[in-house]
Coordinates of C-alpha atoms in Angstrom, one line a residue:
X1 CA -4.1 -16.7 112.8
X2 CA -7.2 -14.6 113.5
X3 CA -10.7 -16.1 113.5
X4 CA -11.6 -14.3 110.3
X5 CA -8.6 -15.8 108.7
X6 CA -9.6 -19.3 109.9
X7 CA -13.0 -18.8 108.5
X8 CA -11.7 -17.6 105.1
X9 CA -9.1 -20.4 104.7
X10 CA -11.4 -23.1 103.4
X11 CA -12.8 -20.7 100.9
X12 CA -9.4 -20.1 99.3
X13 CA -8.1 -23.6 99.7
X14 CA -11.0 -24.9 97.7
X15 CA -10.1 -23.0 94.6
X16 CA -9.0 -25.2 91.7
X17 CA -5.3 -25.1 91.0
X18 CA -4.6 -23.2 87.7
X19 CA -3.4 -25.1 84.7
X20 CA -0.2 -23.0 84.7
X21 CA 1.5 -21.4 87.6
X22 CA 1.0 -17.6 87.5
X23 CA 3.8 -15.2 87.7
X24 CA 6.4 -13.3 85.6
X25 CA 8.7 -16.3 85.5
X26 CA 6.3 -18.4 83.5
X27 CA 5.4 -15.6 81.2
X28 CA 9.1 -14.8 80.6
X29 CA 9.9 -18.4 79.9
X30 CA 7.0 -18.7 77.4
X31 CA 7.9 -15.4 75.8
X32 CA 11.5 -16.3 75.4
X33 CA 10.5 -19.7 73.9
X34 CA 8.4 -17.9 71.3
X35 CA 11.3 -15.5 70.4
X36 CA 13.7 -18.5 70.1
X37 CA 11.3 -20.1 67.7
X38 CA 11.1 -16.9 65.6
X39 CA 14.9 -16.8 65.3
X40 CA 15.0 -20.4 64.4
X41 CA 12.4 -20.0 61.6
X42 CA 13.9 -16.8 60.1
X43 CA 17.7 -17.2 60.5
X44 CA 18.0 -20.3 58.2
X45 CA 21.6 -21.4 57.9
X46 CA 23.0 -17.9 58.1
X47 CA 26.2 -17.8 60.2
X48 CA 28.1 -15.1 62.0
X49 CA 31.2 -16.7 60.5
X50 CA 30.4 -14.7 57.3
X51 CA 31.0 -11.4 59.1
X52 CA 33.5 -12.5 61.8
X53 CA 36.0 -14.0 59.3
X54 CA 36.4 -17.3 61.2
X55 CA 36.1 -20.9 60.0
X56 CA 32.4 -21.8 59.4
X57 CA 31.1 -24.0 62.2
X58 CA 27.6 -24.9 63.4
X59 CA 28.1 -23.0 66.7
X60 CA 28.3 -19.7 64.8
X61 CA 24.8 -20.1 63.5
X62 CA 22.0 -18.3 65.4
X63 CA 19.6 -21.2 64.7
X64 CA 21.7 -23.4 66.8
X65 CA 21.6 -21.0 69.7
X66 CA 17.9 -20.6 69.3
X67 CA 17.3 -24.4 69.5
X68 CA 19.6 -24.7 72.6
X69 CA 17.6 -22.0 74.3
X70 CA 14.3 -23.6 73.4
X71 CA 15.4 -27.0 74.6
X72 CA 16.7 -25.5 77.9
X73 CA 13.4 -23.7 78.5
X74 CA 11.4 -26.8 77.6
X75 CA 13.2 -29.0 80.2
X76 CA 13.3 -26.5 83.0
X77 CA 11.8 -28.0 86.2
X78 CA 8.0 -27.4 86.2
X79 CA 5.2 -28.6 88.5
X80 CA 2.7 -27.9 85.8
X81 CA 1.0 -30.7 83.9
X82 CA -1.5 -29.5 81.4
X83 CA -4.3 -31.8 80.3
X84 CA -4.3 -32.0 76.5
X85 CA -1.7 -30.1 74.6
X86 CA -1.8 -32.7 71.8
X87 CA 0.9 -32.9 69.2
X88 CA 1.8 -35.2 66.4
X89 CA 5.2 -36.0 67.9
X90 CA 5.2 -39.7 67.3
X91 CA 4.5 -39.4 63.6
X92 CA 6.9 -36.5 63.2
X93 CA 9.8 -38.3 65.0
X94 CA 9.1 -41.4 62.9
X95 CA 9.5 -39.4 59.6
X96 CA 12.5 -37.3 60.8
X97 CA 14.1 -40.2 62.6
X98 CA 14.0 -42.5 59.6
X99 CA 15.4 -39.6 57.4
X100 CA 18.3 -39.3 59.9
X101 CA 18.9 -43.0 59.9
X102 CA 19.2 -43.0 56.1
X103 CA 22.7 -41.4 56.6
X104 CA 24.0 -44.9 57.1
X105 CA 23.5 -45.7 53.4
X106 CA 24.2 -42.2 52.1
X107 CA 26.5 -42.1 49.1
X108 CA 28.6 -39.1 50.3
X109 CA 28.9 -38.6 54.0
X110 CA 30.3 -35.0 53.7
X111 CA 27.1 -33.9 52.1
X112 CA 24.9 -35.9 54.5
X113 CA 26.5 -34.4 57.6
X114 CA 25.0 -30.9 57.0
X115 CA 21.5 -32.4 56.5
X116 CA 22.0 -34.6 59.5
X117 CA 22.6 -31.5 61.6
X118 CA 19.5 -29.9 60.3
X119 CA 17.4 -33.0 61.0
X120 CA 18.9 -33.1 64.6
X121 CA 17.7 -29.5 65.0
X122 CA 14.2 -30.3 63.8
X123 CA 14.0 -33.3 66.1
X124 CA 15.1 -31.2 69.1
X125 CA 12.5 -28.5 68.3
X126 CA 9.8 -31.2 67.9
X127 CA 10.6 -32.7 71.3
X128 CA 10.8 -29.2 72.9
X129 CA 7.5 -28.1 71.6
X130 CA 5.9 -31.3 72.8
X131 CA 7.3 -30.7 76.3
X132 CA 6.2 -27.1 76.2
X133 CA 2.7 -28.1 75.2
X134 CA 2.4 -29.8 78.5
X135 CA 4.1 -27.4 80.8
X136 CA 3.3 -23.9 79.5
X137 CA 0.5 -21.7 78.2
X138 CA 0.9 -22.4 74.5
X139 CA -1.1 -19.3 73.6
X140 CA 1.6 -17.2 75.2
X141 CA 4.3 -18.9 73.1
X142 CA 2.2 -18.4 70.0
X143 CA 1.7 -14.7 70.7
X144 CA 5.5 -14.2 71.4
X145 CA 6.3 -16.1 68.2
X146 CA 3.9 -13.9 66.2
X147 CA 5.4 -10.8 67.6
X148 CA 9.0 -12.0 67.0
X149 CA 8.2 -13.0 63.4
X150 CA 6.7 -9.6 62.8
X151 CA 9.7 -7.7 64.1
X152 CA 12.3 -9.9 62.2
X153 CA 10.4 -10.0 59.0
X154 CA 9.6 -6.3 59.0
X155 CA 13.4 -5.8 59.4
X156 CA 14.1 -8.0 56.4
X157 CA 11.5 -6.2 54.4
X158 CA 13.0 -2.8 55.4
X159 CA 16.5 -4.0 54.3
X160 CA 15.0 -5.0 50.9
X161 CA 13.1 -1.7 50.5
X162 CA 16.2 0.3 51.4
X163 CA 18.1 -1.3 48.6
X164 CA 19.9 -4.1 50.4
X165 CA 18.7 -6.7 48.0
X166 CA 20.6 -9.2 46.0
X167 CA 19.7 -12.3 44.2
X168 CA 19.7 -14.1 40.9
X169 CA 18.8 -12.1 37.8
X170 CA 17.5 -9.1 39.7
X171 CA 15.3 -11.2 42.0
X172 CA 15.1 -10.0 45.6
X173 CA 16.8 -11.8 48.4
X174 CA 18.1 -10.8 51.8
X175 CA 20.9 -12.3 54.0
X176 CA 21.9 -14.7 51.3
X177 CA 18.9 -16.9 51.8
X178 CA 18.0 -17.0 48.1
X179 CA 14.9 -15.6 46.3
X180 CA 12.7 -18.5 47.1
X181 CA 13.4 -18.3 50.8
X182 CA 12.9 -14.5 50.7
X183 CA 9.6 -15.0 48.9
X184 CA 8.3 -17.4 51.5
X185 CA 9.4 -15.1 54.3
X186 CA 7.5 -12.2 52.8
X187 CA 4.5 -14.4 52.3
X188 CA 4.6 -15.1 56.1
X189 CA 4.8 -11.4 56.7
X190 CA 1.8 -10.8 54.4
X191 CA -0.3 -13.3 56.4
X192 CA 0.8 -11.8 59.8
X193 CA -0.2 -8.3 58.6
X194 CA -3.5 -9.7 57.1
X195 CA -4.3 -11.2 60.4
X196 CA -3.8 -7.9 62.1
X197 CA -5.9 -6.1 59.5
X198 CA -8.7 -8.5 60.2
X199 CA -8.6 -7.5 63.8
X200 CA -7.6 -10.7 65.6
X201 CA -3.9 -10.3 66.0
X202 CA -4.3 -11.0 69.7
X203 CA -6.3 -13.7 71.5
X204 CA -7.8 -11.0 73.8
X205 CA -8.8 -8.6 71.0
X206 CA -12.5 -8.2 70.9
X207 CA -12.8 -4.9 68.9
X208 CA -10.2 -4.0 66.2
X209 CA -8.4 -0.7 66.6
X210 CA -9.4 1.9 64.0
X211 CA -5.9 2.3 62.5
X212 CA -5.4 -1.5 62.2
X213 CA -7.2 -1.9 58.9
X214 CA -5.4 0.7 56.7
X215 CA -1.9 0.3 58.4
X216 CA -1.7 -3.5 58.3
X217 CA -3.5 -3.8 55.0
X218 CA -0.7 -1.6 53.5
X219 CA 2.0 -3.7 55.2
X220 CA 0.3 -6.8 53.7
X221 CA 0.3 -5.2 50.2
X222 CA 4.0 -4.2 50.5
X223 CA 4.9 -7.8 51.6
X224 CA 2.9 -9.2 48.7
X225 CA 4.8 -6.9 46.4
X226 CA 8.1 -8.2 47.8
X227 CA 6.9 -11.8 47.2
X228 CA 6.4 -10.9 43.5
X229 CA 9.7 -9.1 43.5
X230 CA 11.4 -12.3 44.7
X231 CA 10.3 -13.9 41.4
X232 CA 9.4 -17.1 43.3
X233 CA 6.3 -18.4 41.6
X234 CA 5.8 -21.0 44.3
X235 CA 5.8 -18.3 46.9
X236 CA 3.3 -16.3 44.9
X237 CA 0.9 -19.3 44.6
X238 CA 1.2 -20.4 48.2
X239 CA 0.8 -16.8 49.6
X240 CA -2.4 -16.3 47.5
X241 CA -3.9 -19.6 48.6
X242 CA -3.0 -19.1 52.3
X243 CA -4.3 -15.5 52.3
X244 CA -7.6 -16.7 50.8
X245 CA -7.9 -19.4 53.5
X246 CA -7.2 -16.9 56.3
X247 CA -9.9 -14.6 54.9
X248 CA -12.4 -17.5 54.9
X249 CA -11.4 -18.9 58.4
X250 CA -11.2 -15.4 60.0
X251 CA -13.3 -14.7 63.1
X252 CA -13.9 -11.2 62.0
X253 CA -17.4 -10.2 60.7
X254 CA -18.1 -10.8 57.1
X255 CA -18.3 -7.0 56.5
X256 CA -14.7 -6.5 57.9
X257 CA -13.4 -9.4 55.8
X258 CA -14.9 -7.9 52.7
X259 CA -13.4 -4.5 53.6
X260 CA -10.0 -6.0 54.1
X261 CA -10.2 -7.9 50.8
X262 CA -11.5 -5.0 48.7
X263 CA -9.4 -2.4 50.5
X264 CA -6.3 -4.6 50.1
X265 CA -6.9 -4.9 46.4
X266 CA -7.3 -1.1 46.1
X267 CA -4.1 -0.5 48.1
X268 CA -2.2 -3.0 46.0
X269 CA -3.3 -1.4 42.8
X270 CA -2.2 2.0 44.2
X271 CA 1.2 0.4 45.1
X272 CA 1.6 -0.9 41.6
X273 CA 0.7 2.3 39.9
X274 CA 2.0 5.1 42.1
X275 CA 5.2 3.8 43.7
X276 CA 8.7 2.9 42.4
X277 CA 8.3 -0.5 44.1
X278 CA 5.2 -1.1 42.0
X279 CA 7.2 -0.6 38.8
X280 CA 9.7 -3.2 39.8
X281 CA 6.9 -5.6 40.9
X282 CA 5.2 -5.2 37.5
X283 CA 8.4 -5.8 35.7
X284 CA 9.3 -8.9 37.8
X285 CA 5.8 -10.4 37.4
X286 CA 5.8 -9.8 33.7
X287 CA 9.2 -11.4 33.3
X288 CA 8.8 -14.4 35.6
X289 CA 5.1 -15.2 35.2
X290 CA 3.8 -13.8 31.9
X291 CA 6.9 -14.2 29.8
X292 CA 8.7 -17.2 31.2
X293 CA 5.8 -19.3 32.7
X294 CA 2.9 -18.5 30.5
X295 CA 4.5 -17.6 27.1
X296 CA 7.6 -19.8 27.2
X297 CA 6.3 -22.4 29.6
X298 CA 9.6 -22.2 31.5
X299 CA 9.4 -23.8 34.9
X300 CA 13.0 -23.5 36.0
X301 CA 13.7 -27.1 35.2
X302 CA 11.2 -28.4 37.7
X303 CA 9.8 -30.9 35.2
X304 CA 13.2 -32.3 34.6
X305 CA 14.0 -32.4 38.3
X306 CA 10.7 -34.2 39.1
X307 CA 11.3 -36.8 36.4
X308 CA 14.8 -37.5 37.7
X309 CA 13.5 -37.8 41.2
X310 CA 10.7 -40.2 40.2
X311 CA 12.9 -42.4 38.0
X312 CA 15.9 -42.3 40.4
X313 CA 13.8 -43.2 43.4
X314 CA 12.3 -46.2 41.5
X315 CA 15.8 -47.8 41.4
X316 CA 15.7 -48.0 45.2
X317 CA 12.0 -48.0 46.0
X318 CA 12.0 -49.3 49.5
X319 CA 14.6 -47.3 51.5
X320 CA 15.8 -44.8 48.9
X321 CA 19.4 -43.8 48.1
X322 CA 20.2 -42.2 51.5
X323 CA 20.5 -38.8 53.1
X324 CA 21.6 -36.0 50.7
X325 CA 21.8 -38.5 47.8
X326 CA 19.9 -36.2 45.4
X327 CA 22.6 -33.6 45.9
X328 CA 25.3 -36.2 45.3
X329 CA 23.7 -37.6 42.2
X330 CA 22.4 -34.5 40.5
X331 CA 23.3 -30.8 40.0
X332 CA 20.5 -29.7 42.4
X333 CA 20.7 -29.7 46.2
X334 CA 17.2 -31.3 46.6
X335 CA 14.2 -32.4 44.5
X336 CA 12.2 -29.2 45.0
X337 CA 9.3 -31.2 46.2
X338 CA 8.8 -32.5 49.7
X339 CA 7.3 -35.8 48.7
X340 CA 9.8 -36.4 45.9
X341 CA 12.6 -35.5 48.1
X342 CA 11.5 -38.2 50.6
X343 CA 10.9 -40.7 47.7
X344 CA 14.4 -40.3 46.2
X345 CA 16.3 -40.4 49.5
X346 CA 14.2 -42.6 51.8
X347 CA 12.0 -44.6 49.4
X348 CA 8.5 -45.8 50.0
X349 CA 9.1 -46.0 53.8
X350 CA 10.0 -42.4 54.0
X351 CA 7.0 -41.3 51.9
X352 CA 4.7 -43.4 54.0
X353 CA 6.0 -41.8 57.2
X354 CA 5.7 -38.4 55.7
X355 CA 2.2 -39.1 54.7
X356 CA 1.4 -40.4 58.2
X357 CA 2.7 -37.2 59.8
X358 CA 0.8 -35.0 57.3
X359 CA -2.4 -37.1 57.7
X360 CA -2.2 -37.1 61.5
X361 CA -1.7 -33.4 61.6
X362 CA -4.6 -32.7 59.2
X363 CA -6.9 -35.1 61.1
X364 CA -6.3 -33.4 64.5
X365 CA -6.5 -29.9 63.0
X366 CA -9.9 -30.8 61.5
X367 CA -11.2 -32.0 64.9
X368 CA -10.1 -29.1 66.9
X369 CA -12.0 -26.3 65.2
X370 CA -10.8 -22.7 65.2
X371 CA -10.1 -21.2 68.7
X372 CA -7.3 -18.9 67.5
X373 CA -5.7 -21.4 65.1
X374 CA -6.5 -19.7 61.9
X375 CA -3.2 -18.0 61.5
X376 CA -1.2 -21.2 62.2
X377 CA -3.3 -23.3 59.8
X378 CA -2.9 -20.6 57.1
X379 CA 0.9 -20.4 57.7
X380 CA 1.2 -24.2 57.6
X381 CA -0.7 -24.3 54.3
X382 CA 1.6 -21.6 52.9
X383 CA 4.7 -23.6 53.8
X384 CA 3.2 -26.9 52.6
X385 CA 2.2 -25.5 49.2
X386 CA 5.5 -23.7 48.8
X387 CA 7.3 -27.0 49.6
X388 CA 5.8 -28.6 46.5
X389 CA 7.8 -26.2 44.3
X390 CA 11.0 -25.5 46.3
X391 CA 12.8 -26.5 49.5
X392 CA 13.5 -29.7 51.3
X393 CA 12.8 -31.0 54.8
X394 CA 14.5 -28.2 56.6
X395 CA 13.0 -25.5 54.5
X396 CA 9.6 -26.8 55.6
X397 CA 10.5 -26.3 59.3
X398 CA 7.8 -23.7 59.7
X399 CA 5.2 -26.3 58.7
X400 CA 6.3 -28.5 61.6
X401 CA 6.2 -25.6 64.1
X402 CA 2.8 -24.2 63.0
X403 CA 1.2 -27.6 63.1
X404 CA 2.6 -28.2 66.5
X405 CA 1.2 -24.9 67.8
X406 CA -2.2 -25.3 66.2
X407 CA -2.6 -28.8 67.7
X408 CA -1.4 -27.7 71.2
X409 CA -3.5 -24.6 71.6
X410 CA -6.3 -25.2 74.1
X411 CA -9.7 -26.0 72.6
X412 CA -12.3 -23.2 72.9
X413 CA -14.7 -23.7 75.7
X414 CA -18.4 -23.4 74.9
X415 CA -20.1 -20.5 76.6
X416 CA -22.4 -21.4 79.5
X417 CA -25.6 -19.6 79.8
X418 CA -27.1 -19.2 83.2
X419 CA -30.6 -20.9 83.6

């Protein structure tokens, strides 16, 4: 070693060790984790067995592969230990774990087995995200998830626009997920596009690109039109509320937020008046909202379902009737409300654990401020509001993922001014 090298050695050895080891391996691991999360959130229970002509099994489901990849990535050997990376793992595992334990008093084991598999996947994802929050750059995972969701949801939207739609009563749905699932997916796409239109689609973006506003505003309008075309009133309400929150929380200047809001309204009006899609959207909205909801006060039996869930849960108020008991006792697969679903199947204990998780997540989110969390908070709100009208625990999986990412993202450091 030369004298110059000896003199320089202390200088370089005194540098602080980075929080995450640099290199393409770490970046590839984090990017793959984000992509696996995107597949998990979008694929639902769709199985390749439908096209392969084989016996339906869990191993044929892309969501199972995605979770296996995510868990393998999370538990890869790593020398990194991040300070922070908070999650609400304890409260989440308490709620999901008690729901899984309720299979021991389930009335029909065959029905409960499918939900047990879904709960097992949710628990595995929760543990994997908790591990990744301490061994990875969560912002890279969030960016990869954002990109993966954009690609997958744009693909679903393209299939719907090209005519590959099929649902109940003319309501749009893709890949057999049902109109309500399709509506929520298009709501997520609308928020992703709105984020890009606002100009903060990347944590490193400081100045929005000129074409971002019109292009992504148009994508958001088309996605909103597909939400209406799904006929899911819960998806319409939740998308509207979440989009409003994203506009309020956005880091963009007020002038740009106003431009996005007003420009989006103008583009949406043009879509309704000037395009064939707009004609279908108007017809769907008039039928599902104006005629059925407003004029006829038709709520798709939700009032009846809620009463059954409330009264039925009161007969077993402590621990509920067990996993999948609502599907076993009624014509509906779930109570179409996250809290009522927990009340009927897991009683007051399940409702308390769900409330603990939601309260813990909301408390931590309120303390952490913005710092790039706006999208994940808005998406969590979209899924949470939608879960009050349709969907069970597994359908709310995006809520768990978005809350975990929002909590684990590093806190923004205050800028230091030189004296």
